Structures are given as C-alpha cells and as structure tokens.
Amino acid sequence: MLRLPVYSIGTMHWKTKGWVQKVLSDVPGGKYLNDRLQLIGGLRNFEHNIASKVSDWEQTCQYLSDVRFGISGVKIVEIGTGWYPVLPICFSLAGASVIKTYDIQRHINAKLTSRALAELEKHLDSIAKFCTDGPKGVRAKYQQMLQAPGIDELLHLSGIEY
C-alpha cells in the first residue's frame, strides 16, 4: 500500500484547514475572516513560512530527481497558490517552462508576493541545486524577476499562469 506524507500547515492539519476554508467561502464575510485568520498561521512568521515552503519544494524536487524527472523545460501544475506563489517561483527559477497554478478563490497578493520574492534571495543556492543553469543562471533570472513592475508582469516573466 502506498502511503503519502500528511503535511500540516502551521499547527493545523491541512484537511482541517481545507474544511474551514470551504465553510468560510460559503458564508457572508468569510473571505475577509479567512484573510484575518492567516495571521494566526503562516503570515505570523513570514520568514519561517517561506523557508518551510522552500524546504517542501526541495523535498519535492528530490523526489522528482530520485525518479529521474528533471525540471528544466517542463510544465508544472500547482493547486492552492495562496497569497504568494513561492513554489511556482521556485519552479520557474529552476527552469520549468510553464507553471499553471490555481486557487478556488483569488487570494494572490502583490505586496506579499513581492515580500516573498525578496525573502527567496536567501534560498537561491538551494534552488540552484535542482536546476541545470546553476547558481549564476538562477541569480540572473531572480534579478529579472525583481525588476518586474507588478505582479502580473512577474507572473508572465516567470511563466506562471494563475
């Protein structure tokens, strides 16, 4: 029997979080309340949250590497983008050609995405381990991303379709 790991988001189990978010999406004012609840979760310690997301991304890349699946030039799908597309940006930096990412409700936030992108600078060497361009290529692409004047331009430049 195949067993998949169960991930927690903060201290809340992902299934519980999904159920709570579903309920909130169906009630008046639920989106606003959901946004405020994020302060209890990952947004409370933003830097740690980004590091955790990059660690999850590295683990995913290691799994892919173990089965000889390279990232360069591939199309990736992510479900559950959230407020800032850390995983899609990591895949873009590592050379994926297109990253399609989805949310049931549009949550992506330009200010938080910009903050997450700045925080990713600390992790560029880790990201470079999983790409064919190496650290110089990752840093060059990262510098291009930093120059994007807005979130739509960043997503387009990164090959991210939200």
mmCIF file of C-alpha atoms in Angstrom:
data_model
loop_
_atom_site.group_PDB
_atom_site.id
_atom_site.type_symbol
_atom_site.label_atom_id
_atom_site.label_comp_id
_atom_site.label_asym_id
_atom_site.label_seq_id
_atom_site.Cartn_x
_atom_site.Cartn_y
_atom_site.Cartn_z
ATOM 1 C CA MET A 1 0.000 0.000 0.000
ATOM 2 C CA LEU A 2 1.336 3.424 -0.993
ATOM 3 C CA ARG A 3 1.468 5.869 1.917
ATOM 4 C CA LEU A 4 1.764 9.545 1.220
ATOM 5 C CA PRO A 5 3.015 12.002 3.814
ATOM 6 C CA VAL A 6 0.444 14.125 5.611
ATOM 7 C CA TYR A 7 1.512 17.758 5.764
ATOM 8 C CA SER A 8 0.444 20.246 8.364
ATOM 9 C CA ILE A 9 0.053 23.922 7.732
ATOM 10 C CA GLY A 10 1.248 25.641 10.863
ATOM 11 C CA THR A 11 -0.237 23.606 13.658
ATOM 12 C CA MET A 12 -3.465 22.955 11.747
ATOM 13 C CA HIS A 13 -3.829 19.769 9.723
ATOM 14 C CA TRP A 14 -4.286 20.543 6.011
ATOM 15 C CA LYS A 15 -7.642 18.727 5.847
ATOM 16 C CA THR A 16 -8.986 20.781 8.739
ATOM 17 C CA LYS A 17 -7.729 23.968 7.122
ATOM 18 C CA GLY A 18 -9.391 22.976 3.848
ATOM 19 C CA TRP A 19 -12.695 22.312 5.592
ATOM 20 C CA VAL A 20 -12.560 25.633 7.468
ATOM 21 C CA GLN A 21 -11.757 27.499 4.257
ATOM 22 C CA LYS A 22 -14.617 25.773 2.433
ATOM 23 C CA VAL A 23 -17.066 26.785 5.150
ATOM 24 C CA LEU A 24 -15.750 30.354 5.161
ATOM 25 C CA SER A 25 -16.084 30.577 1.373
ATOM 26 C CA ASP A 26 -19.824 29.921 1.716
ATOM 27 C CA VAL A 27 -20.673 32.477 4.409
ATOM 28 C CA PRO A 28 -21.037 36.263 4.122
ATOM 29 C CA GLY A 29 -17.776 37.935 5.116
ATOM 30 C CA GLY A 30 -15.992 34.568 5.092
ATOM 31 C CA LYS A 31 -13.214 35.672 2.721
ATOM 32 C CA TYR A 32 -12.374 38.595 4.979
ATOM 33 C CA LEU A 33 -12.410 36.358 8.060
ATOM 34 C CA ASN A 34 -10.225 33.794 6.288
ATOM 35 C CA ASP A 35 -7.714 36.522 5.419
ATOM 36 C CA ARG A 36 -7.589 37.618 9.075
ATOM 37 C CA LEU A 37 -7.127 34.007 10.256
ATOM 38 C CA GLN A 38 -3.974 33.753 8.168
ATOM 39 C CA LEU A 39 -2.290 35.949 10.754
ATOM 40 C CA ILE A 40 -2.632 33.015 13.149
ATOM 41 C CA GLY A 41 -0.963 30.760 10.588
ATOM 42 C CA GLY A 42 1.862 31.281 8.132
ATOM 43 C CA LEU A 43 1.787 35.064 7.967
ATOM 44 C CA ARG A 44 2.604 35.341 11.659
ATOM 45 C CA ASN A 45 6.218 34.299 10.983
ATOM 46 C CA PHE A 46 6.680 35.146 7.325
ATOM 47 C CA GLU A 47 10.388 34.318 7.024
ATOM 48 C CA HIS A 48 9.905 30.896 8.614
ATOM 49 C CA ASN A 49 6.912 30.265 6.363
ATOM 50 C CA ILE A 50 8.964 30.996 3.231
ATOM 51 C CA ALA A 51 11.809 28.775 4.466
ATOM 52 C CA SER A 52 9.304 25.990 5.138
ATOM 53 C CA LYS A 53 7.807 26.324 1.648
ATOM 54 C CA VAL A 54 11.271 26.207 0.068
ATOM 55 C CA SER A 55 12.083 23.135 2.165
ATOM 56 C CA ASP A 56 8.881 21.463 0.920
ATOM 57 C CA TRP A 57 9.843 22.426 -2.635
ATOM 58 C CA GLU A 58 13.326 20.940 -2.182
ATOM 59 C CA GLN A 59 11.826 17.702 -0.885
ATOM 60 C CA THR A 60 9.517 17.553 -3.910
ATOM 61 C CA CYS A 61 12.470 18.170 -6.223
ATOM 62 C CA GLN A 62 14.465 15.451 -4.509
ATOM 63 C CA TYR A 63 11.587 13.010 -5.080
ATOM 64 C CA LEU A 64 11.473 14.050 -8.735
ATOM 65 C CA SER A 65 15.238 13.691 -9.032
ATOM 66 C CA ASP A 66 15.097 10.221 -7.485
ATOM 67 C CA VAL A 67 12.825 9.092 -10.336
ATOM 68 C CA ARG A 68 14.987 10.936 -12.893
ATOM 69 C CA PHE A 69 12.421 13.619 -13.649
ATOM 70 C CA GLY A 70 14.145 16.892 -14.490
ATOM 71 C CA ILE A 71 12.509 20.274 -14.025
ATOM 72 C CA SER A 72 14.137 22.136 -16.901
ATOM 73 C CA GLY A 73 11.645 22.901 -19.661
ATOM 74 C CA VAL A 74 8.687 21.054 -18.122
ATOM 75 C CA LYS A 75 5.146 22.204 -17.394
ATOM 76 C CA ILE A 76 4.125 22.110 -13.729
ATOM 77 C CA VAL A 77 0.683 22.317 -12.130
ATOM 78 C CA GLU A 78 0.142 23.554 -8.587
ATOM 79 C CA ILE A 79 -3.183 23.669 -6.795
ATOM 80 C CA GLY A 80 -3.643 26.072 -3.918
ATOM 81 C CA THR A 81 -1.429 29.058 -4.696
ATOM 82 C CA GLY A 82 -2.499 31.133 -1.738
ATOM 83 C CA TRP A 83 -1.337 34.687 -1.058
ATOM 84 C CA TYR A 84 2.117 34.381 -2.584
ATOM 85 C CA PRO A 85 3.331 31.889 -5.232
ATOM 86 C CA VAL A 86 6.547 30.638 -3.638
ATOM 87 C CA LEU A 87 6.501 27.149 -5.176
ATOM 88 C CA PRO A 88 5.718 28.398 -8.704
ATOM 89 C CA ILE A 89 8.518 30.969 -8.436
ATOM 90 C CA CYS A 90 10.938 28.261 -7.258
ATOM 91 C CA PHE A 91 9.969 26.039 -10.194
ATOM 92 C CA SER A 92 10.406 28.981 -12.552
ATOM 93 C CA LEU A 93 13.834 29.768 -11.147
ATOM 94 C CA ALA A 94 14.764 26.095 -11.556
ATOM 95 C CA GLY A 95 13.849 26.192 -15.244
ATOM 96 C CA ALA A 96 10.263 24.985 -15.604
ATOM 97 C CA SER A 97 8.798 26.470 -18.784
ATOM 98 C CA VAL A 98 5.206 26.890 -17.610
ATOM 99 C CA ILE A 99 3.718 26.721 -14.136
ATOM 100 C CA LYS A 100 -0.079 26.651 -14.002
ATOM 101 C CA THR A 101 -1.328 27.429 -10.528
ATOM 102 C CA TYR A 102 -4.884 27.526 -9.243
ATOM 103 C CA ASP A 103 -6.976 28.816 -6.356
ATOM 104 C CA ILE A 104 -10.716 28.384 -5.902
ATOM 105 C CA GLN A 105 -10.803 31.997 -4.684
ATOM 106 C CA ARG A 106 -8.250 34.529 -5.921
ATOM 107 C CA HIS A 107 -6.017 35.189 -2.935
ATOM 108 C CA ILE A 108 -2.732 36.161 -4.585
ATOM 109 C CA ASN A 109 -1.475 39.411 -3.099
ATOM 110 C CA ALA A 110 1.033 41.684 -4.851
ATOM 111 C CA LYS A 111 2.558 43.066 -1.646
ATOM 112 C CA LEU A 112 3.034 39.617 -0.067
ATOM 113 C CA THR A 113 4.356 38.205 -3.344
ATOM 114 C CA SER A 114 6.941 40.976 -3.518
ATOM 115 C CA ARG A 115 7.912 40.302 0.092
ATOM 116 C CA ALA A 116 8.160 36.550 -0.598
ATOM 117 C CA LEU A 117 10.317 37.172 -3.662
ATOM 118 C CA ALA A 118 12.705 39.301 -1.588
ATOM 119 C CA GLU A 119 12.844 36.576 1.077
ATOM 120 C CA LEU A 120 13.675 33.953 -1.569
ATOM 121 C CA GLU A 121 17.074 35.571 -2.150
ATOM 122 C CA LYS A 122 18.350 33.664 0.917
ATOM 123 C CA HIS A 123 17.397 30.381 -0.775
ATOM 124 C CA LEU A 124 18.786 30.845 -4.294
ATOM 125 C CA ASP A 125 21.714 28.459 -3.768
ATOM 126 C CA SER A 126 19.323 25.758 -2.542
ATOM 127 C CA ILE A 127 17.086 26.297 -5.557
ATOM 128 C CA ALA A 128 20.093 26.161 -7.892
ATOM 129 C CA LYS A 129 20.876 22.608 -6.739
ATOM 130 C CA PHE A 130 17.866 21.381 -8.709
ATOM 131 C CA CYS A 131 18.373 23.233 -11.976
ATOM 132 C CA THR A 132 20.663 22.892 -14.959
ATOM 133 C CA ASP A 133 21.587 26.597 -15.111
ATOM 134 C CA GLY A 134 23.417 26.567 -11.775
ATOM 135 C CA PRO A 135 23.671 29.416 -9.274
ATOM 136 C CA LYS A 136 24.571 32.086 -11.869
ATOM 137 C CA GLY A 137 21.545 31.276 -14.003
ATOM 138 C CA VAL A 138 19.215 31.256 -11.009
ATOM 139 C CA ARG A 139 20.567 34.583 -9.758
ATOM 140 C CA ALA A 140 20.229 36.158 -13.225
ATOM 141 C CA LYS A 141 16.600 35.022 -13.522
ATOM 142 C CA TYR A 142 15.937 36.178 -9.954
ATOM 143 C CA GLN A 143 17.292 39.654 -10.781
ATOM 144 C CA GLN A 144 14.933 39.807 -13.787
ATOM 145 C CA MET A 145 12.014 38.895 -11.520
ATOM 146 C CA LEU A 146 12.939 41.681 -9.116
ATOM 147 C CA GLN A 147 12.688 44.182 -11.994
ATOM 148 C CA ALA A 148 9.067 43.283 -12.783
ATOM 149 C CA PRO A 149 6.951 46.405 -12.194
ATOM 150 C CA GLY A 150 3.925 44.489 -10.902
ATOM 151 C CA ILE A 151 2.570 41.071 -10.051
ATOM 152 C CA ASP A 152 1.085 40.417 -13.497
ATOM 153 C CA GLU A 153 4.428 41.153 -15.132
ATOM 154 C CA LEU A 154 6.242 38.969 -12.572
ATOM 155 C CA LEU A 155 3.906 36.056 -13.257
ATOM 156 C CA HIS A 156 4.236 36.474 -17.031
ATOM 157 C CA LEU A 157 8.034 36.781 -16.871
ATOM 158 C CA SER A 158 8.182 33.680 -14.669
ATOM 159 C CA GLY A 159 5.972 31.563 -16.923
ATOM 160 C CA ILE A 160 3.355 31.371 -14.174
ATOM 161 C CA GLU A 161 -0.262 31.175 -15.310
ATOM 162 C CA TYR A 162 -2.584 31.953 -12.392
#
